[in-house]
Structure formats: structure tokens, C-alpha cells
Tab-separated table of C-alpha atoms and ligand atoms in Angstrom:
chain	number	residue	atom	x	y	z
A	164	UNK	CA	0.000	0.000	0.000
A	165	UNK	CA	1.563	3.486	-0.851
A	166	UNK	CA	2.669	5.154	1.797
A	167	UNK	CA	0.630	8.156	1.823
A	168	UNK	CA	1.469	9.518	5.978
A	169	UNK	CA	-1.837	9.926	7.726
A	170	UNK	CA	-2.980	13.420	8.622
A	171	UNK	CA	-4.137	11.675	11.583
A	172	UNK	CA	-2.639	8.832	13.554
A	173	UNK	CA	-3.393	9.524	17.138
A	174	UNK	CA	-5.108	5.758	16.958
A	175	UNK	CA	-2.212	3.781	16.065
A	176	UNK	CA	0.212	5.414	18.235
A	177	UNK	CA	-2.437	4.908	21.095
A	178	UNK	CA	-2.629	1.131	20.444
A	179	UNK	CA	1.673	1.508	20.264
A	180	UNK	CA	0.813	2.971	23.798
A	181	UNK	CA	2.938	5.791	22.791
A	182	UNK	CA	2.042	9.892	23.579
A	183	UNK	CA	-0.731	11.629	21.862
A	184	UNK	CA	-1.966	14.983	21.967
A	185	UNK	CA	-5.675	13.651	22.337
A	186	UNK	CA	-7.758	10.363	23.353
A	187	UNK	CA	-8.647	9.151	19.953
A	188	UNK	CA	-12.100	7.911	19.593
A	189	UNK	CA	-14.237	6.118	17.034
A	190	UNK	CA	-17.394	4.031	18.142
A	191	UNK	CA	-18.224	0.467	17.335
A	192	UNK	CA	-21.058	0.598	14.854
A	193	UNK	CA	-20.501	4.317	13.778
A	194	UNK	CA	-22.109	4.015	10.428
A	195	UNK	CA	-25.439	2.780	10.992
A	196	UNK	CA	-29.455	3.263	11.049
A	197	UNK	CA	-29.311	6.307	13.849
A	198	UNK	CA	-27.500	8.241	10.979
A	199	UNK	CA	-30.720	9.537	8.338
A	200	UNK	CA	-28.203	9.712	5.434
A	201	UNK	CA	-26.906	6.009	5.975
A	202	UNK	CA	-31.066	4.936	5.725
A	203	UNK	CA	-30.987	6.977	2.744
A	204	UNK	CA	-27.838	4.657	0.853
A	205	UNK	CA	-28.982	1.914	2.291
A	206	UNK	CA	-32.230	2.518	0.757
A	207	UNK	CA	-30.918	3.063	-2.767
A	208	UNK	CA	-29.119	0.144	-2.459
A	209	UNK	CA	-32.118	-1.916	-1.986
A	210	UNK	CA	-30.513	-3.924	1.399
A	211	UNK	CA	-28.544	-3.834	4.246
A	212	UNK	CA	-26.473	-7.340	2.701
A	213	UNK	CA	-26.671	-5.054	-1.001
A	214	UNK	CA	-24.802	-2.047	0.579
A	215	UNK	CA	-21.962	-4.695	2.025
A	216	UNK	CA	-21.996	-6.072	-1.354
A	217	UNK	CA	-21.661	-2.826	-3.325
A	218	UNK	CA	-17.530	-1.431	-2.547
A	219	UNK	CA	-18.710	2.133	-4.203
A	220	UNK	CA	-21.753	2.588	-1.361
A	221	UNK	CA	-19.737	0.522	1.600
A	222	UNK	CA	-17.157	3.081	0.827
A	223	UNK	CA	-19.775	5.823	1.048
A	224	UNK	CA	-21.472	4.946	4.333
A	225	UNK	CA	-18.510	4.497	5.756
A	226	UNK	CA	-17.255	7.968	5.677
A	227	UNK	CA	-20.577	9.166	6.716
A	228	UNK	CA	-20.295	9.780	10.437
A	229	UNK	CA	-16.289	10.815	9.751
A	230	UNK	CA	-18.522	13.996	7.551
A	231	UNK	CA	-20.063	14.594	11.029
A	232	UNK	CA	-17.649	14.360	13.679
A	233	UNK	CA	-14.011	14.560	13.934
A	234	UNK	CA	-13.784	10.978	14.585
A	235	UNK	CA	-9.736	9.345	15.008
A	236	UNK	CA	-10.396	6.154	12.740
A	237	UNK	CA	-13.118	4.785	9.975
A	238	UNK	CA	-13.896	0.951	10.151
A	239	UNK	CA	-14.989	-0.686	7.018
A	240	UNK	CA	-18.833	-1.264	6.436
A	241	UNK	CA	-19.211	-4.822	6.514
A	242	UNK	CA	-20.097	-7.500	8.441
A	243	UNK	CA	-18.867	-10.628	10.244
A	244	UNK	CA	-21.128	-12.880	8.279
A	245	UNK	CA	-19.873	-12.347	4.991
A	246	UNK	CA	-17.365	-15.356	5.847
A	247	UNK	CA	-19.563	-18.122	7.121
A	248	UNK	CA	-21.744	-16.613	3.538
A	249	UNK	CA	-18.856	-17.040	2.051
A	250	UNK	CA	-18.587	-20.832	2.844
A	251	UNK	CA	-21.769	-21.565	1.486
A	252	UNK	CA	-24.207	-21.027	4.772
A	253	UNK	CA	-26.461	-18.447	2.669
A	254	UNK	CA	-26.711	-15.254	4.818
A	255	UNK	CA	-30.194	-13.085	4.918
A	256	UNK	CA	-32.323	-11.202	7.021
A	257	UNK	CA	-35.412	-11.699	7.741
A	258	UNK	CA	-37.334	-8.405	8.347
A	259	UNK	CA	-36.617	-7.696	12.424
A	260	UNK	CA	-35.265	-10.245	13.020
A	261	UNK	CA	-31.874	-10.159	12.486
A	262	UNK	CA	-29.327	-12.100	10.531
A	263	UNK	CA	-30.202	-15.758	9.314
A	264	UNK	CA	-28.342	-18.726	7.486
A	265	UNK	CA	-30.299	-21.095	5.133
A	266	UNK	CA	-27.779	-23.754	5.746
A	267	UNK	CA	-26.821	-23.883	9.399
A	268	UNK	CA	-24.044	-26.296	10.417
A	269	UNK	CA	-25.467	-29.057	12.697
A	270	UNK	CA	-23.945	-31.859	12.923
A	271	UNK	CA	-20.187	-33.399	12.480
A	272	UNK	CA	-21.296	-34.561	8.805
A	273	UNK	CA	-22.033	-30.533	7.983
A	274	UNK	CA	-18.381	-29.548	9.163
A	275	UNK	CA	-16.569	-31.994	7.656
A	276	UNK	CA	-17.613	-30.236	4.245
A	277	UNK	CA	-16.563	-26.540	5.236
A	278	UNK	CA	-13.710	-24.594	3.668
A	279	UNK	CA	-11.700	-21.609	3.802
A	280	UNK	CA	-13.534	-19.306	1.014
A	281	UNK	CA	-11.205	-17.740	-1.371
A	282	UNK	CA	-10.804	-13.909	-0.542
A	283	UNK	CA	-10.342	-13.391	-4.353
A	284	UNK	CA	-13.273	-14.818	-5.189
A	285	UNK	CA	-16.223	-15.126	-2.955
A	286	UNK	CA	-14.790	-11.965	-0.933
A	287	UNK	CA	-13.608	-10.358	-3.436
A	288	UNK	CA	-16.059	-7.819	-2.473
A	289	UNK	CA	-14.752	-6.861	0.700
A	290	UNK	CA	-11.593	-6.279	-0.204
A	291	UNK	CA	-12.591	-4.421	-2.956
A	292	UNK	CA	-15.054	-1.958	-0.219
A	293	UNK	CA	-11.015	-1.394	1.855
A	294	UNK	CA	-8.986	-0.629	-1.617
A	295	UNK	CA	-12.013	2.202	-2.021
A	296	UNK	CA	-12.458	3.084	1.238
A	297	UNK	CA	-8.765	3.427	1.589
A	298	UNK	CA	-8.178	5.282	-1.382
A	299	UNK	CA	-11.114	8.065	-0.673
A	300	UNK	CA	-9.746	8.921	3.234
A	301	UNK	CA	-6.740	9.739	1.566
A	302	UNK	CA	-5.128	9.586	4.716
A	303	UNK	CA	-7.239	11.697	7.004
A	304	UNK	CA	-7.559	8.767	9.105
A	305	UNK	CA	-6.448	5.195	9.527
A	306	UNK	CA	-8.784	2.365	8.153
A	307	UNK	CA	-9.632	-0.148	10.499
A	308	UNK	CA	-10.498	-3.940	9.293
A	309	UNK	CA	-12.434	-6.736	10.836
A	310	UNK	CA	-13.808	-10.259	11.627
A	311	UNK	CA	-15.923	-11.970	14.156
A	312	UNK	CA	-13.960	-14.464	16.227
A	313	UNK	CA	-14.174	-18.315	15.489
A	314	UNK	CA	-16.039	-18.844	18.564
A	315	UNK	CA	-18.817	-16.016	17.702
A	316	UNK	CA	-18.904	-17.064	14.053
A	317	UNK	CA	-19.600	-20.399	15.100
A	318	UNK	CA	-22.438	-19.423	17.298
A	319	UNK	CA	-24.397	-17.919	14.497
A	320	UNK	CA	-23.022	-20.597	12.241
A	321	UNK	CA	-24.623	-23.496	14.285
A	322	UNK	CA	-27.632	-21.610	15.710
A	323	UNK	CA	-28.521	-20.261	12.163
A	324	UNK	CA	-28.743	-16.951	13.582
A	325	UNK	CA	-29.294	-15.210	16.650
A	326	UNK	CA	-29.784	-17.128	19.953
A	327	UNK	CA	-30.920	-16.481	23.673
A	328	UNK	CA	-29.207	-19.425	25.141
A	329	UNK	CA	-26.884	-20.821	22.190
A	330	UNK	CA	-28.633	-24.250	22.742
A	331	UNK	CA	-27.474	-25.357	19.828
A	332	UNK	CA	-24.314	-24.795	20.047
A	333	UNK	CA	-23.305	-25.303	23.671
A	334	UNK	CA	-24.629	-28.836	22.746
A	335	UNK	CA	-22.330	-29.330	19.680
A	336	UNK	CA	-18.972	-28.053	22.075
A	337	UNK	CA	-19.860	-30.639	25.165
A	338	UNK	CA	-21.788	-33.510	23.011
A	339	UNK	CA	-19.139	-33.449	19.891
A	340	UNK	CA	-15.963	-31.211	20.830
A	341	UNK	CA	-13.787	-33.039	18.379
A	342	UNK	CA	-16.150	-31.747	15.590
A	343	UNK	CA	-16.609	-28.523	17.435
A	344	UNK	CA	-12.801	-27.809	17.417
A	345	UNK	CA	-12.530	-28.861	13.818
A	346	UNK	CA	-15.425	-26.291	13.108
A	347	UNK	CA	-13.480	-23.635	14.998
A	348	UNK	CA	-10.347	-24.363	13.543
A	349	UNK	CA	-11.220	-24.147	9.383
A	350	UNK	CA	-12.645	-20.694	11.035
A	351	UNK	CA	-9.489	-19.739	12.651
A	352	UNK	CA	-7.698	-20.375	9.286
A	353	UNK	CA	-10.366	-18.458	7.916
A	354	UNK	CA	-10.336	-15.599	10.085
A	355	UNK	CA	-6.800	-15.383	9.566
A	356	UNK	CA	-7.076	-15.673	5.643
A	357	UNK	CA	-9.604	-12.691	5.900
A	358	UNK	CA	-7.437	-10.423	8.207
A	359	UNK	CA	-4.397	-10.892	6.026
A	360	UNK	CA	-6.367	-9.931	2.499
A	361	UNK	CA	-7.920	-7.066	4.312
A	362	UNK	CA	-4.627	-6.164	5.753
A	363	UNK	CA	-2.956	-6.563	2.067
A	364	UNK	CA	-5.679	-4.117	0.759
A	365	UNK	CA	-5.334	-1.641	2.863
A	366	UNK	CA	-6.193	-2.122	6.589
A	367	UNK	CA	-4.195	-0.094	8.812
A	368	UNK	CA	-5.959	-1.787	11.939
A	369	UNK	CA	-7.443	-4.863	12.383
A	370	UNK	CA	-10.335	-6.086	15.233
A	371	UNK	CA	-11.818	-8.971	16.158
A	372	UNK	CA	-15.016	-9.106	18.012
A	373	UNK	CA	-15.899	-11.733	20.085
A	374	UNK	CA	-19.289	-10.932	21.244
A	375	UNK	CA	-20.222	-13.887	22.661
A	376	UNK	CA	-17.405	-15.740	23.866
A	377	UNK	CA	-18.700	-14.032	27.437
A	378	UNK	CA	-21.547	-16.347	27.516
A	379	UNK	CA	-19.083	-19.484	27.847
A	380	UNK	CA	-18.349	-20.689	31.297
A	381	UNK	CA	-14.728	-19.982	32.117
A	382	UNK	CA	-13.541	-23.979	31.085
A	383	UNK	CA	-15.073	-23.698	28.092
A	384	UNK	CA	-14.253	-19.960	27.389
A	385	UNK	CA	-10.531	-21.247	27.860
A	386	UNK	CA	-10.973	-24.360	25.365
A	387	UNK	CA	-13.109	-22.918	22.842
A	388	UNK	CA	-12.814	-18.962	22.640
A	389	UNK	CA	-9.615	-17.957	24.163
A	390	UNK	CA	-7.487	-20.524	22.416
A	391	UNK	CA	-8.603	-19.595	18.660
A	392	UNK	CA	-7.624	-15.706	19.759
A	393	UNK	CA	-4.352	-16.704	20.984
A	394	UNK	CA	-3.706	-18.500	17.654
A	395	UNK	CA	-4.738	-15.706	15.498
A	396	UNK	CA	-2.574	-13.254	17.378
A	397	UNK	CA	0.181	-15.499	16.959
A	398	UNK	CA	-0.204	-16.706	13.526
A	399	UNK	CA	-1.729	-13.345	11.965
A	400	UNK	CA	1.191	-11.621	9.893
A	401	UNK	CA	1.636	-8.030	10.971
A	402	UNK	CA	5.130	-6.350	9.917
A	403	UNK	CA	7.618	-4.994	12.589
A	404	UNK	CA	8.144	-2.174	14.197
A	405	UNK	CA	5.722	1.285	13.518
A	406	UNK	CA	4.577	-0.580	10.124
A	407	UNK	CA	3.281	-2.621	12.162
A	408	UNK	CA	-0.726	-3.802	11.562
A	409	UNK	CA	-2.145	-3.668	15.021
A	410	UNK	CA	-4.518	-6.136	16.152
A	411	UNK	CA	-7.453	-5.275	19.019
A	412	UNK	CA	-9.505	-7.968	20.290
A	413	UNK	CA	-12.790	-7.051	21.715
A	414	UNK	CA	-14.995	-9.551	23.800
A	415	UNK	CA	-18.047	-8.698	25.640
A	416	UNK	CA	-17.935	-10.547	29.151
A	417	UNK	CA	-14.263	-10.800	28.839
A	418	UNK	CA	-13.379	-8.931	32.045
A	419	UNK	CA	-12.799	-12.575	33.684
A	420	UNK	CA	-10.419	-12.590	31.217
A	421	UNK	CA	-8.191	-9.434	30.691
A	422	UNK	CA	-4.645	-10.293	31.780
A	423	UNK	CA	-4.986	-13.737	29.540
A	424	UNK	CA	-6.170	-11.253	26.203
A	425	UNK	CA	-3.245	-9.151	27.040
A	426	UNK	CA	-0.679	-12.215	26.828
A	427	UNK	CA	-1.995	-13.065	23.945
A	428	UNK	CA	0.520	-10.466	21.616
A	429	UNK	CA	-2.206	-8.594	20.393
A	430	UNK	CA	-1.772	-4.917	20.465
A	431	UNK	CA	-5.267	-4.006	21.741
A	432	UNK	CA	-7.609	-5.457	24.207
A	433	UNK	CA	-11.265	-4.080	24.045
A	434	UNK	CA	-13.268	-4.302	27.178
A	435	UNK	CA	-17.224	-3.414	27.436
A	436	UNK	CA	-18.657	-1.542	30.252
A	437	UNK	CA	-18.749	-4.359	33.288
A	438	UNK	CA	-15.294	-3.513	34.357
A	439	UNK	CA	-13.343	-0.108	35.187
A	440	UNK	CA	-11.022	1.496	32.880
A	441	UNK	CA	-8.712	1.932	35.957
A	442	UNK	CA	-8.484	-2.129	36.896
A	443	UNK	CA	-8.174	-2.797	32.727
A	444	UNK	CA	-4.878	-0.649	32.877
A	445	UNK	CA	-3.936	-2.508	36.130
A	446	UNK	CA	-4.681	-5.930	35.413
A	447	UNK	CA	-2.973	-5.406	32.046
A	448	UNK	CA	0.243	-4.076	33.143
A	449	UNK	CA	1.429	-1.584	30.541
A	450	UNK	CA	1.168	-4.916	28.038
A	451	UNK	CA	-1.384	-3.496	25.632
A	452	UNK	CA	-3.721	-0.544	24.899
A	453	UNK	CA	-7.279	-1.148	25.992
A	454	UNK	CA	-10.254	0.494	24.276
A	455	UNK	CA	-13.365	1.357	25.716
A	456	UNK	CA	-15.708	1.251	27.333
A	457	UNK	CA	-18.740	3.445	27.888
A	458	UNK	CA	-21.724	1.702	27.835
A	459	UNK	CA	-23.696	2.738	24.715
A	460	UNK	CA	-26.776	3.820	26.879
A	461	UNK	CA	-25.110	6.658	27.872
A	462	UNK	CA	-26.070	7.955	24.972
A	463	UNK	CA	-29.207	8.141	25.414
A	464	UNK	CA	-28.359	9.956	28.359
A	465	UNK	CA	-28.529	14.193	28.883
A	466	UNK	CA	-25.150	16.709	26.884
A	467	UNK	CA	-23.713	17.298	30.171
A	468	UNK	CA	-24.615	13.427	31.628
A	469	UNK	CA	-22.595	11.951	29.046
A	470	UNK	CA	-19.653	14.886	29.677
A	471	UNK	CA	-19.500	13.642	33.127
A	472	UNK	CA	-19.159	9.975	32.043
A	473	UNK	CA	-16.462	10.242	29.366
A	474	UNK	CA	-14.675	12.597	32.108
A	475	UNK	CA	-14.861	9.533	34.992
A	476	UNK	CA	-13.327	6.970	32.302
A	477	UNK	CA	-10.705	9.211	30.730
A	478	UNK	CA	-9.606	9.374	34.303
A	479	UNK	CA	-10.565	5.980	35.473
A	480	UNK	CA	-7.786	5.088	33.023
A	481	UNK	CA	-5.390	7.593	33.865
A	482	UNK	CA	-5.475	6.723	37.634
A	483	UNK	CA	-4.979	2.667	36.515
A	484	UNK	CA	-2.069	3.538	34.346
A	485	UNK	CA	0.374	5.442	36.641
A	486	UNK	CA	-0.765	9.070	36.111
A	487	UNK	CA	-0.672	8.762	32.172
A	488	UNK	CA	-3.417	8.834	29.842
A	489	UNK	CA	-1.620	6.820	27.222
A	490	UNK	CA	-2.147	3.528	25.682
A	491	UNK	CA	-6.140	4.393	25.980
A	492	UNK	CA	-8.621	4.551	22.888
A	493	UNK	CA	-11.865	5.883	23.444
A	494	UNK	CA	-14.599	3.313	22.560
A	495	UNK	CA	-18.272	2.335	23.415
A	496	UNK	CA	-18.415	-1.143	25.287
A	497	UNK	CA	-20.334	-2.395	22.658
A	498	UNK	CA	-21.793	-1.273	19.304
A	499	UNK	CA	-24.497	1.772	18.822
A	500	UNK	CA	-28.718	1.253	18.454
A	501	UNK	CA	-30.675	2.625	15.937
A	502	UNK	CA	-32.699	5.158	17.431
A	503	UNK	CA	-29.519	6.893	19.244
A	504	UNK	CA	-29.645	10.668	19.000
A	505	UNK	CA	-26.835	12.125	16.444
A	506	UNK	CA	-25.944	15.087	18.282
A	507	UNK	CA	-25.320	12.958	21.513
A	508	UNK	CA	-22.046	11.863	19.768
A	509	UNK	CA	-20.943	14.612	18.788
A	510	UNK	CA	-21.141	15.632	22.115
A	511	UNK	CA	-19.526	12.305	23.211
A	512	UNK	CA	-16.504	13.066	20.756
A	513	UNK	CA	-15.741	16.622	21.483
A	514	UNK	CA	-15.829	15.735	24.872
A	515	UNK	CA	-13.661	13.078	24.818
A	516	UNK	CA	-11.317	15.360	22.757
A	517	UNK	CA	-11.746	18.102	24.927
A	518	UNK	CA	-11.118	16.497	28.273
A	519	UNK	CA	-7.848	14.715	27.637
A	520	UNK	CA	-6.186	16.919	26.190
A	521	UNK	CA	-2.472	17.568	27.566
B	814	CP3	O1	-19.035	-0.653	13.295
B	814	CP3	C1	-19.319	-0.315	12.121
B	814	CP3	O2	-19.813	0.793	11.838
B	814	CP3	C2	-18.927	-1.255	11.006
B	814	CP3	C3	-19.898	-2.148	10.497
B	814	CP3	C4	-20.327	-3.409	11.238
B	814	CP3	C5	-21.603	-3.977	11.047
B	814	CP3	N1	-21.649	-5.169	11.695
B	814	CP3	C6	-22.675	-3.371	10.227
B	814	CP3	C7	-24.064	-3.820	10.424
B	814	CP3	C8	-19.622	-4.263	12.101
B	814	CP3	C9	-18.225	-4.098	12.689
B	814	CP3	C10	-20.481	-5.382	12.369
B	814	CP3	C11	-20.075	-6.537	13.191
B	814	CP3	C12	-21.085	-7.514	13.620
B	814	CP3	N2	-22.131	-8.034	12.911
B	814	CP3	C13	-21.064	-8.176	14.871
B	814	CP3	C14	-20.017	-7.992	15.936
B	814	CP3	C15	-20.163	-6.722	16.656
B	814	CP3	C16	-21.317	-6.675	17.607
B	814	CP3	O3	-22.192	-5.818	17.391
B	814	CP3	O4	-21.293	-7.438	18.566
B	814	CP3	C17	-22.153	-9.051	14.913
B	814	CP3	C18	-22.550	-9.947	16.065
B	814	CP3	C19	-22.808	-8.971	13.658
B	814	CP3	C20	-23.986	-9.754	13.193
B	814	CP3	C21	-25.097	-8.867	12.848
B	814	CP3	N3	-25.150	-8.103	11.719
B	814	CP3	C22	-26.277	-8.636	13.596
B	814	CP3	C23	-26.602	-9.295	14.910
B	814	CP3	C24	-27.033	-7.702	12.867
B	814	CP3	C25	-28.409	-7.201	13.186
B	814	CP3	C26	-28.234	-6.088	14.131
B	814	CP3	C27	-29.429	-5.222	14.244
B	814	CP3	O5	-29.312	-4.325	15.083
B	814	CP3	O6	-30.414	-5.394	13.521
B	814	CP3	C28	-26.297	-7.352	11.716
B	814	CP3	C29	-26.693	-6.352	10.687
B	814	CP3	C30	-25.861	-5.117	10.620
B	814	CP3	N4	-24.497	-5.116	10.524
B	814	CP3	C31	-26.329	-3.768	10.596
B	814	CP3	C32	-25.202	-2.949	10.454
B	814	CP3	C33	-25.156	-1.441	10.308
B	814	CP3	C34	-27.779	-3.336	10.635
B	814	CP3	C35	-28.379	-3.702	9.312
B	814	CP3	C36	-29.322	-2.691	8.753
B	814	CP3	O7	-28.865	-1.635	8.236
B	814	CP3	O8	-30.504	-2.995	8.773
């Protein structure tokens, strides 16, 4: 990738845990349905999975909420279906009711037939949406990539969608855990495949989001989440040095979990809002950045309510981590809703902008 120097690189030298004038911020689902003008593309484009599928409007909804605020990094409009689509599951959605696959996985027989999808072919698409994306910041801000962790890919894989106890595939992990690891492990080489491409487009960050490897007990959190992240940080190519690609794993209901994420040699740990940003930096020594971890209702709170929040976890942090605000990136603990109020982030960013500044 050319080596056009970002106007803006607050994020990366946060996740290098090294001085910034500023907390960066961006927010887990910043393009979305609470922004009118992202409705608006994603109406033209028919569909939520025809928007993914289209690099030219991906690209545009992307940059959306960087138009509105002044926002440290852009994440690629996507999703962490398209790879389970990719190996042949068939991804919709039904109508309110979230995402759906026509051909769950089930049983031992059903994984024995999965593949890694080619990322020139099948997902061709997605890297396509981070050349264009990449190309149009023209290096206002970094580009961040993504995937869903084996274990959370899996859940949706074997449940065929969403799931209020993950029945399904609790079952599969206790009554079949050969097959189970086999299914996690053709994702892990997946995952991997589909960090590297994205990377190799143009990804200057990369995240993986394990949202529900918090509803494992901690035995099988150990043998089924944590073990696939630990061999993605390992195995993931990422360049030396400050060219380095740096990876941030986010779990919800990870806090059990922190010191074991930061061990892992992945430059980022994302936490949600059940823990303080003050016993993150503790428990992870200095080892990684951690970003968080307001919890998204917040928003929905009053200007100078959500003022006062960002102000207790900028210094939350600052207490945990000797006296310094390094090594922090502002984040949500989890993603934004649709019916959150635009201005409230601006006033979120400013503020966060605003009150660290040294
Ligand atoms: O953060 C961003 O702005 C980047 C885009 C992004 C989307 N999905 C767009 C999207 C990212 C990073 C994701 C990740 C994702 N997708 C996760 C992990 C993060 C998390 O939230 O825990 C998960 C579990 C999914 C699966 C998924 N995709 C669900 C459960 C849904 C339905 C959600 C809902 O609120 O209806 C989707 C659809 C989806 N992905 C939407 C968006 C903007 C809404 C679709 C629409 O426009 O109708």
C-alpha cells in the first residue's frame, strides 16, 4: 500500500501505547441506522447485505459519520457474516429479526464439508469496499479492518442466527468437541485468511469481536474462545516495528479474562462496560492498549450526563495507568442502536477530545 502519511494517527500510536496529543475515539457501529443519510444509501441500495456487497456505497457509508464528527479512525462497512456466507451457509435477514443462514451447520457430517472461502473470489467484495475506502480517506484517518472471532462465528453458524441461550451450540462443544474444534479451527484459518487480504488491501488496523465468547463458562471460554484468539494473534502476519498492523480484540464478558487477552501479543484489548477502565490498565500491566468502554446507553443519556461519564473513564484510566493517559482509545463497550440521538455523539466526541487533552 503506498505510503501516503496519515494526517491523523493519534489511533495507532495509542494502540503503540505511545504519547498523543488527544484520546482518539471512534465508536463500534458508527455508520449505521441512527445516521438519516446512511437509511438513505442503504435505501438506494435496496438492502442492508446489497450495501456490504456494493464497494462504491460501503465506501460511502462508511465515511458518513467521519462527515459529522471529527472521529480518530473509519472501520470498514461490513459484516462478520460475509465469511460463514462465504462458505456456502447463505446469509439473509429476515425483516426484524436479524441475521439468518439457510444452511446452518449441525452436525459433524455438515463440518466436515466446510472450507476456507477464497478472498479473491467469494470476498472479493470486501476487499474491494477497503482498496475504495482506503483510497477516498486519503489519509485523514487510519482504516480499520475486521472479523468476528471463530467462537462467535460459530455461534451464528450453528444456531442459524441469533440465539438467547446458544442451545445449539453449547450442545455441539460438550456432546461433539472433536467436531466442534474442527469447526473452529477451518474458522481460525479463515479468520486469519480474511485479516491478512484485508490487511494486504489496505487495513491499517485490524479487530476482532468476540461478542459472545462471554456467555461461555470460564472452562469452556478457555478451550473454545480464548485458544482460537491466541492463535490468530500469533499466527496473523503483521510487519515490525511502527509498520506494524495492530490487532485489538474485543470480547463482551471478557473482564474474567483481561490479563490472559493481554498475553496473547495482540496490540489491543477491548473491554465493554462491566469492568473499570482503571483495573483494565492494572490488570494489564502496561502490556497493551485497551479500548473502551462506555456503555452505549449513555447515549441516550442528557449533553452534560454523558460529559461527566467520558470525564470519569478518561480518568478511570489515567489513575490505573500510573498518572498517564496513554495507551487508551476511546470506545463504546459495545456497538451503537438505531434510534440513538446524532448530536449525543458529537457531544460524546468533542468531549472526549476536549477532556484529555495535555
Ligand atoms: O461498526 C461499524 O460501523 C462497522 C460495520 C459493522 C456492522 N456489523 C454493520 C451492520 C460491524 C463491525 C459489524 C459486526 C457484527 N455483525 C457483529 C459484531 C459486533 C457486535 O455488534 O457485537 C455481529 C454480532 C454482527 C452480526 C449482525 N449483523 C447482527 C446481529 C445484525 C443485526 C443487528 C441489528 O441491530 O439489527 C447485523 C446487521 C448489521 N451489521 C447492521 C449494520 C449497520 C444493521 C443492518 C441494517 O442496516 O438494517
Amino acid at each position: 500500500m503506498s505510503a501516503t502519511p496519515l494526517k491523523n494517527d493519534r489511533f495507532l500510536r495509542a494502540l503503540r501505547r505511545e504519547p498523543v496529543d488527544r484520546t482518539p475515539v471512534w465508536l463500534m457501529r458508527q455508520a449505521g441506522r441512527y445516521l438519516p443519510e446512511y437509511r438513505a444509501t442503504r435505501a438506494e441500495a435496496g438492502s442492508f447485505l446489497a450495501l456490504a456487497k456494493n464497494p462504491e456505497l460501503a465506501c460511502e457509508v462508511t465515511l458518513q459519520p467521519l462527515r459529522r464528527y471529527p472521529l480518530d479512525a473509519a472501520i470498514l462497512f461490513s459484516d462478520i457474516l460475509t465469511v460463514p456466507d462465504a462458505m456456502g451457509l447463505g446469509l439473509y435477514f429476515a425483516e426484524g429479526e436479524g441475521p439468518k443462514f439457510t444452511n446452518p451447520v449441525r452436525t459433524p457430517a455438515d463440518i466436515a464439508h466446510l472450507a476456507v472461502p477464497d478472498m479473491d473470489g467469494e470476498l472479493r467484495y470486501v476487499m474491494d469496499a477497503v482498496r475504495t475506502i482506503r483510497a477516498a480517506l486519503d489519509g485523514s484517518v487510519p482504516l480499520i479492518g475486521f472479523s468476528g472471532s471463530p467462537w462467535t462465528l460459530a455461534c451464528y453458524m450453528v444456531e442459524g442466527g441469533g440465539s438467547k441461550d446458544f442451545a445449539r451450540v453449547k450442545s455441539l462443544a460438550l456432546n461433539h468437541p472433536e467436531a466442534m474444534h474442527q469447526l473452529l479451527s477451518v474458522t481460525t484459518d479463515a479468520v486469519i485468511a480474511y485479516l491478512s487480504a484485508q490487511r494486504a488491501a489496505g487495513a491499517q488496523a485490524l479487530q476482532v469481536f468476540d461478542t459472545w465468547g462471554g456467555v461461555l463458562s470460564p472452562r469452556m471460554y478457555r478451550e473454545f474462545s480464548l485458544r482460537y484468539l491466541q492463535r490468530i494473534a500469533s499466527e496473523l502476519e503483521r510487519g515490525e516495528g511502527s509498520d506494524r498492523t495492530p490487532l485489538i480484540l474485543f470480547g463482551k464478558g471478557n473482564a474474567a479474562y483481561l490479563e490472559d487477552l493481554a498475553a496473547t501479543g495482540a496490540e489491543g484489548v477491548g473491554a465493554d462496560w462491566l469492568v473499570d477502565l482503571g483495573e483494565a490498565a492494572r490488570r494489564t500491566g502496561g502490556k497493551v492498549a485497551v479500548q473502551g468502554n462506555l456503555d452505549p446507553v449513555t447515549l441516550y443519556a442528557t449533553p452534560d450526563a454523558i460529559r461527566t461519564e467520558v470525564g470519569r473513564a478518561l480518568d478511570s484510566w489515567r489513575d490505573g495507568n500510573g498518572g498517564s493517559r496513554e495507551g487508551h482509545v476511546f470506545n463504546l463497550g459495545h456497538g451503537m442502536s438505531p434510534d440513538m440521538d446524532p448530536d449525543h455523539v458529537g457531544v460524546l466526541v468533542e468531549a472526549v477530545h476536549t477532556l484529555s487533552a495535555r
